[in-house]
Amino acid sequence: MSKSPVNAAGIPDFIYGTAWKEERTQALVELALRAGFRAIDTANQRRHYFEEGVGRALAAAYRDGVVRREDVFLQTKFTYQHGQDQRLPYDPAASLSEQVAQSMASSLEHLGTDYVDSYVLHGPASNYEWTDHDDEVWEAMRSKRDAGRTRLLGVSNVSLRHLQQMETGGSELPTFVQNHCYARLGWDRGVRQFCREHKIVYQGFSLLTANQEVWNHALVGEIAALVKGTRAQVVFSFARSIGILPLTGTTEAEHMMEDLASLEIVLPLDAVEVIESLAG
């Protein structure tokens, strides 16, 4: 059985994403762990995630001997109020730094742990600028890292401009960037290049659902036949070839196994170039 291990630096090679799972979250995370996933992504944002369900799944997996806490890479997020619904994990009247502290404490309780492996800012306060609000939140997140509540830090839904402003402003750069990855935008080429130059690990989500035109392309079908794999396996293998750590949110056991098996598939260089040529 293929598994998605965590390397010596504590970085996984495949992540199971838990957005939009709602009441199925617990069962699906248990299924993913049993299938071999060893990295789980969630957020303390009840609008799109059920973090407590992830924690229940982990507790069941620990109890049944499927995994131990140290075997699993856990990633969760702090989400600003504008990205939440009414079910807030913090006091909206509190300072941003205190909101980070409250959200982190709530996440650790939900997940049944005293630390997470990666703590991610779910998105900057502005779509256009890295703001003073972001500086305050980022510093609060760093303090949680320094206190041992997380090992690593990341930023999601971020633009190249945001990252450049972090750099020019003297902010510590993240270990991870997690973005929606569109083929028609060159698979987020500018952000990926910045990440490569600064040794940041780029996490890509919605690799299949956001890129149906690639997934359904005849050339991808030909490559899949060549490597004796599925179209999804080709997309995930391609992503790794260009420096993307992929997420999958599949809800089918068969697809979980197939997705993990993509770890064994190495695409020929010309196949990688063909798929990149399909991008915008």
Short mmCIF file of C-alpha atoms in Angstrom, two decimals:
data_model
loop_
_atom_site.label_atom_id
_atom_site.label_comp_id
_atom_site.label_asym_id
_atom_site.label_seq_id
_atom_site.Cartn_x
_atom_site.Cartn_y
_atom_site.Cartn_z
CA MET A 1 0.00 0.00 0.00
CA SER A 2 1.34 3.44 -0.95
CA LYS A 3 1.61 5.95 1.87
CA SER A 4 2.31 9.66 1.96
CA PRO A 5 5.17 9.87 4.45
CA VAL A 6 6.73 12.89 6.09
CA ASN A 7 10.40 13.42 5.28
CA ALA A 8 13.26 14.08 7.69
CA ALA A 9 12.56 17.82 7.53
CA GLY A 10 8.97 17.22 8.56
CA ILE A 11 7.53 18.02 5.12
CA PRO A 12 4.89 15.66 3.66
CA ASP A 13 4.65 14.71 -0.01
CA PHE A 14 0.83 14.56 -0.20
CA ILE A 15 -1.86 16.22 1.92
CA TYR A 16 -5.47 15.24 2.46
CA GLY A 17 -7.67 18.36 2.47
CA THR A 18 -10.83 18.52 4.57
CA ALA A 19 -12.71 21.55 3.24
CA TRP A 20 -16.42 21.20 2.46
CA LYS A 21 -16.75 17.78 4.14
CA GLU A 22 -19.18 18.89 6.88
CA GLU A 23 -20.73 15.95 8.75
CA ARG A 24 -18.70 13.50 6.67
CA THR A 25 -15.40 14.95 7.92
CA GLN A 26 -14.74 12.38 10.63
CA ALA A 27 -15.48 9.35 8.46
CA LEU A 28 -13.51 10.67 5.50
CA VAL A 29 -10.43 11.61 7.53
CA GLU A 30 -10.47 8.16 9.15
CA LEU A 31 -10.72 6.65 5.67
CA ALA A 32 -7.83 8.78 4.41
CA LEU A 33 -5.62 7.77 7.33
CA ARG A 34 -6.43 4.10 6.80
CA ALA A 35 -5.68 4.51 3.09
CA GLY A 36 -2.20 5.80 3.94
CA PHE A 37 -2.41 9.59 4.10
CA ARG A 38 -0.19 10.98 6.82
CA ALA A 39 -0.81 14.69 6.33
CA ILE A 40 -4.14 16.41 7.05
CA ASP A 41 -5.11 20.00 6.23
CA THR A 42 -7.93 21.78 8.04
CA ALA A 43 -8.83 25.24 9.40
CA ASN A 44 -10.56 26.74 12.42
CA GLN A 45 -13.17 28.19 10.07
CA ARG A 46 -16.53 26.50 10.57
CA ARG A 47 -17.84 28.10 7.39
CA HIS A 48 -15.85 25.68 5.20
CA TYR A 49 -14.27 23.20 7.63
CA PHE A 50 -15.26 21.00 10.56
CA GLU A 51 -12.01 20.96 12.50
CA GLU A 52 -13.57 19.15 15.45
CA GLY A 53 -14.51 16.30 13.10
CA VAL A 54 -10.85 16.00 12.11
CA GLY A 55 -9.97 15.69 15.77
CA ARG A 56 -12.52 12.94 16.29
CA ALA A 57 -11.09 11.04 13.33
CA LEU A 58 -7.58 11.36 14.71
CA ALA A 59 -8.69 10.15 18.14
CA ALA A 60 -10.31 7.09 16.55
CA ALA A 61 -7.21 6.38 14.44
CA TYR A 62 -4.96 6.64 17.49
CA ARG A 63 -7.26 4.39 19.50
CA ASP A 64 -7.36 1.77 16.75
CA GLY A 65 -3.59 1.80 16.24
CA VAL A 66 -3.79 3.13 12.68
CA VAL A 67 -1.37 5.97 13.41
CA ARG A 68 0.30 7.74 16.31
CA ARG A 69 0.28 11.51 16.72
CA GLU A 70 3.96 11.67 15.72
CA ASP A 71 3.16 9.90 12.44
CA VAL A 72 0.75 12.62 11.28
CA PHE A 73 1.46 16.08 9.85
CA LEU A 74 -1.37 18.33 11.05
CA GLN A 75 -1.96 21.69 9.40
CA THR A 76 -4.61 24.18 10.42
CA LYS A 77 -5.27 27.87 9.87
CA PHE A 78 -6.15 31.19 11.43
CA THR A 79 -8.94 32.90 9.51
CA TYR A 80 -9.86 36.59 9.74
CA GLN A 81 -13.43 37.43 10.71
CA HIS A 82 -14.36 38.41 7.15
CA GLY A 83 -13.63 34.81 6.10
CA GLN A 84 -15.79 33.31 8.85
CA ASP A 85 -19.49 32.89 9.42
CA GLN A 86 -21.16 33.58 12.78
CA ARG A 87 -19.44 30.55 14.41
CA LEU A 88 -16.26 32.36 15.39
CA PRO A 89 -13.41 30.60 17.23
CA TYR A 90 -12.46 33.84 19.02
CA ASP A 91 -13.90 37.01 20.50
CA PRO A 92 -14.33 39.48 17.60
CA ALA A 93 -13.82 42.36 20.04
CA ALA A 94 -10.39 41.07 21.05
CA SER A 95 -7.17 42.30 19.47
CA LEU A 96 -5.91 40.39 16.45
CA SER A 97 -3.07 38.96 18.52
CA GLU A 98 -5.55 37.65 21.08
CA GLN A 99 -7.76 36.28 18.30
CA VAL A 100 -4.78 34.26 17.06
CA ALA A 101 -4.18 32.97 20.60
CA GLN A 102 -7.85 32.04 21.05
CA SER A 103 -8.09 30.41 17.63
CA MET A 104 -4.92 28.40 18.22
CA ALA A 105 -6.12 27.23 21.64
CA SER A 106 -9.43 26.18 20.10
CA SER A 107 -7.65 24.31 17.28
CA LEU A 108 -5.45 22.39 19.69
CA GLU A 109 -8.53 21.40 21.69
CA HIS A 110 -10.40 20.35 18.53
CA LEU A 111 -7.45 18.29 17.30
CA GLY A 112 -6.61 16.73 20.66
CA THR A 113 -2.97 17.79 20.56
CA ASP A 114 -0.61 20.27 22.18
CA TYR A 115 0.96 21.33 18.89
CA VAL A 116 0.31 21.38 15.16
CA ASP A 117 2.94 20.86 12.51
CA SER A 118 1.95 23.82 10.38
CA TYR A 119 -0.08 26.93 11.22
CA VAL A 120 -1.26 28.92 8.22
CA LEU A 121 -2.69 32.40 7.79
CA HIS A 122 -5.78 31.55 5.74
CA GLY A 123 -5.41 34.68 3.65
CA PRO A 124 -4.12 38.25 4.06
CA ALA A 125 -6.53 40.94 5.25
CA SER A 126 -6.49 42.61 1.81
CA ASN A 127 -6.43 41.07 -1.65
CA TYR A 128 -3.96 43.75 -2.74
CA GLU A 129 -1.58 44.63 0.07
CA TRP A 130 0.24 43.04 3.01
CA THR A 131 -1.18 45.25 5.77
CA ASP A 132 -0.41 46.20 9.35
CA HIS A 133 -3.16 43.75 10.36
CA ASP A 134 -1.21 40.99 8.66
CA ASP A 135 1.98 42.05 10.43
CA GLU A 136 0.21 41.79 13.79
CA VAL A 137 -1.29 38.39 13.02
CA TRP A 138 1.98 37.07 11.59
CA GLU A 139 3.90 38.17 14.68
CA ALA A 140 1.30 36.46 16.89
CA MET A 141 1.64 33.30 14.82
CA ARG A 142 5.42 33.48 15.15
CA SER A 143 5.05 33.74 18.91
CA LYS A 144 2.97 30.55 18.88
CA ARG A 145 5.71 28.88 16.86
CA ASP A 146 8.36 30.07 19.29
CA ALA A 147 6.26 28.76 22.20
CA GLY A 148 6.09 25.30 20.59
CA ARG A 149 2.44 25.38 19.58
CA THR A 150 3.41 24.87 15.92
CA ARG A 151 6.57 23.76 14.16
CA LEU A 152 6.14 25.67 10.91
CA LEU A 153 4.22 28.64 9.51
CA GLY A 154 2.48 29.29 6.22
CA VAL A 155 0.31 31.70 4.27
CA SER A 156 -2.58 30.73 2.01
CA ASN A 157 -4.46 32.54 -0.79
CA VAL A 158 -1.53 34.85 -1.26
CA SER A 159 -0.31 36.79 -4.30
CA LEU A 160 3.21 37.44 -5.51
CA ARG A 161 2.74 41.06 -4.43
CA HIS A 162 1.92 39.96 -0.88
CA LEU A 163 5.06 37.84 -0.69
CA GLN A 164 7.24 40.58 -2.15
CA GLN A 165 5.86 43.04 0.39
CA MET A 166 6.56 40.59 3.21
CA GLU A 167 10.13 40.36 2.00
CA THR A 168 10.72 44.08 1.52
CA GLY A 169 9.08 44.80 4.89
CA GLY A 170 11.52 42.50 6.63
CA SER A 171 8.98 39.89 7.67
CA GLU A 172 10.09 36.31 8.20
CA LEU A 173 8.98 34.42 5.10
CA PRO A 174 6.73 31.38 5.50
CA THR A 175 7.77 27.76 5.18
CA PHE A 176 4.62 27.09 3.15
CA VAL A 177 2.49 28.92 0.63
CA GLN A 178 -0.85 27.26 -0.11
CA ASN A 179 -2.75 28.52 -3.15
CA HIS A 180 -5.58 27.67 -5.49
CA CYS A 181 -3.65 26.48 -8.52
CA TYR A 182 -5.04 27.23 -12.00
CA ALA A 183 -3.49 25.87 -15.18
CA ARG A 184 -4.85 28.83 -17.14
CA LEU A 185 -2.73 31.10 -14.93
CA GLY A 186 0.40 29.07 -15.55
CA TRP A 187 -0.10 26.95 -12.45
CA ASP A 188 0.56 30.11 -10.36
CA ARG A 189 3.93 30.49 -12.06
CA GLY A 190 5.01 33.79 -10.48
CA VAL A 191 4.29 32.68 -6.92
CA ARG A 192 5.91 29.29 -7.56
CA GLN A 193 9.06 31.00 -8.85
CA PHE A 194 9.24 33.21 -5.75
CA CYS A 195 8.81 30.12 -3.58
CA ARG A 196 11.52 28.26 -5.45
CA GLU A 197 13.95 31.17 -5.11
CA HIS A 198 13.25 31.50 -1.37
CA LYS A 199 13.06 27.79 -0.54
CA ILE A 200 9.35 27.99 0.33
CA VAL A 201 7.27 24.84 -0.16
CA TYR A 202 4.35 25.55 -2.50
CA GLN A 203 1.14 23.66 -1.68
CA GLY A 204 -1.41 23.52 -4.49
CA PHE A 205 -5.10 22.80 -3.97
CA SER A 206 -7.98 22.20 -6.40
CA LEU A 207 -5.49 20.77 -8.89
CA LEU A 208 -8.21 18.63 -10.44
CA THR A 209 -11.44 20.55 -9.84
CA ALA A 210 -10.00 23.90 -10.97
CA ASN A 211 -8.41 22.42 -14.09
CA GLN A 212 -10.99 20.26 -15.80
CA GLU A 213 -9.82 21.47 -19.20
CA VAL A 214 -6.42 19.89 -18.51
CA TRP A 215 -7.75 16.79 -16.79
CA ASN A 216 -10.03 16.09 -19.77
CA HIS A 217 -7.47 16.93 -22.46
CA ALA A 218 -6.69 14.17 -24.96
CA LEU A 219 -2.95 14.60 -24.41
CA VAL A 220 -3.34 13.90 -20.69
CA GLY A 221 -5.26 10.77 -21.58
CA GLU A 222 -2.40 9.69 -23.83
CA ILE A 223 0.15 10.31 -21.08
CA ALA A 224 -1.99 8.35 -18.61
CA ALA A 225 -2.04 5.41 -21.01
CA LEU A 226 1.73 5.69 -21.48
CA VAL A 227 2.48 5.52 -17.74
CA LYS A 228 -0.36 3.07 -17.05
CA GLY A 229 -2.01 5.47 -14.67
CA THR A 230 -5.16 7.55 -14.31
CA ARG A 231 -5.62 11.13 -15.44
CA ALA A 232 -5.66 12.24 -11.81
CA GLN A 233 -2.40 10.43 -11.14
CA VAL A 234 -0.84 12.20 -14.10
CA VAL A 235 -1.92 15.62 -12.78
CA PHE A 236 -0.56 14.90 -9.29
CA SER A 237 2.71 13.55 -10.68
CA PHE A 238 2.99 16.58 -12.95
CA ALA A 239 2.42 18.87 -9.97
CA ARG A 240 5.29 17.30 -8.05
CA SER A 241 7.50 17.56 -11.14
CA ILE A 242 7.12 21.35 -11.17
CA GLY A 243 7.57 21.77 -7.42
CA ILE A 244 4.00 21.61 -6.12
CA LEU A 245 3.11 19.70 -2.95
CA PRO A 246 -0.41 18.56 -3.86
CA LEU A 247 -3.57 18.41 -1.81
CA THR A 248 -6.48 16.14 -2.63
CA GLY A 249 -9.92 16.20 -1.10
CA THR A 250 -11.38 13.11 -2.73
CA THR A 251 -14.25 11.43 -0.90
CA GLU A 252 -13.89 7.99 -2.53
CA ALA A 253 -11.73 5.24 -1.00
CA GLU A 254 -10.69 4.00 -4.44
CA HIS A 255 -9.56 7.46 -5.47
CA MET A 256 -7.62 7.91 -2.23
CA MET A 257 -5.65 4.77 -3.02
CA GLU A 258 -5.14 5.85 -6.65
CA ASP A 259 -4.03 9.32 -5.59
CA LEU A 260 -1.46 7.88 -3.20
CA ALA A 261 -0.24 5.51 -5.90
CA SER A 262 0.68 8.58 -7.98
CA LEU A 263 3.72 8.82 -5.69
CA GLU A 264 5.15 5.90 -7.66
CA ILE A 265 4.65 7.56 -11.04
CA VAL A 266 7.45 9.64 -12.55
CA LEU A 267 6.54 11.42 -15.75
CA PRO A 268 9.02 11.73 -18.63
CA LEU A 269 10.33 15.26 -19.02
CA ASP A 270 8.60 15.68 -22.37
CA ALA A 271 5.27 14.73 -20.76
CA VAL A 272 5.78 17.39 -18.11
CA GLU A 273 6.51 19.93 -20.85
CA VAL A 274 3.39 18.88 -22.75
CA ILE A 275 1.17 19.44 -19.73
CA GLU A 276 2.80 22.78 -18.96
CA SER A 277 2.12 23.81 -22.55
CA LEU A 278 -1.60 23.34 -21.88
CA ALA A 279 -1.45 26.14 -19.31
CA GLY A 280 -2.24 29.71 -20.07
#
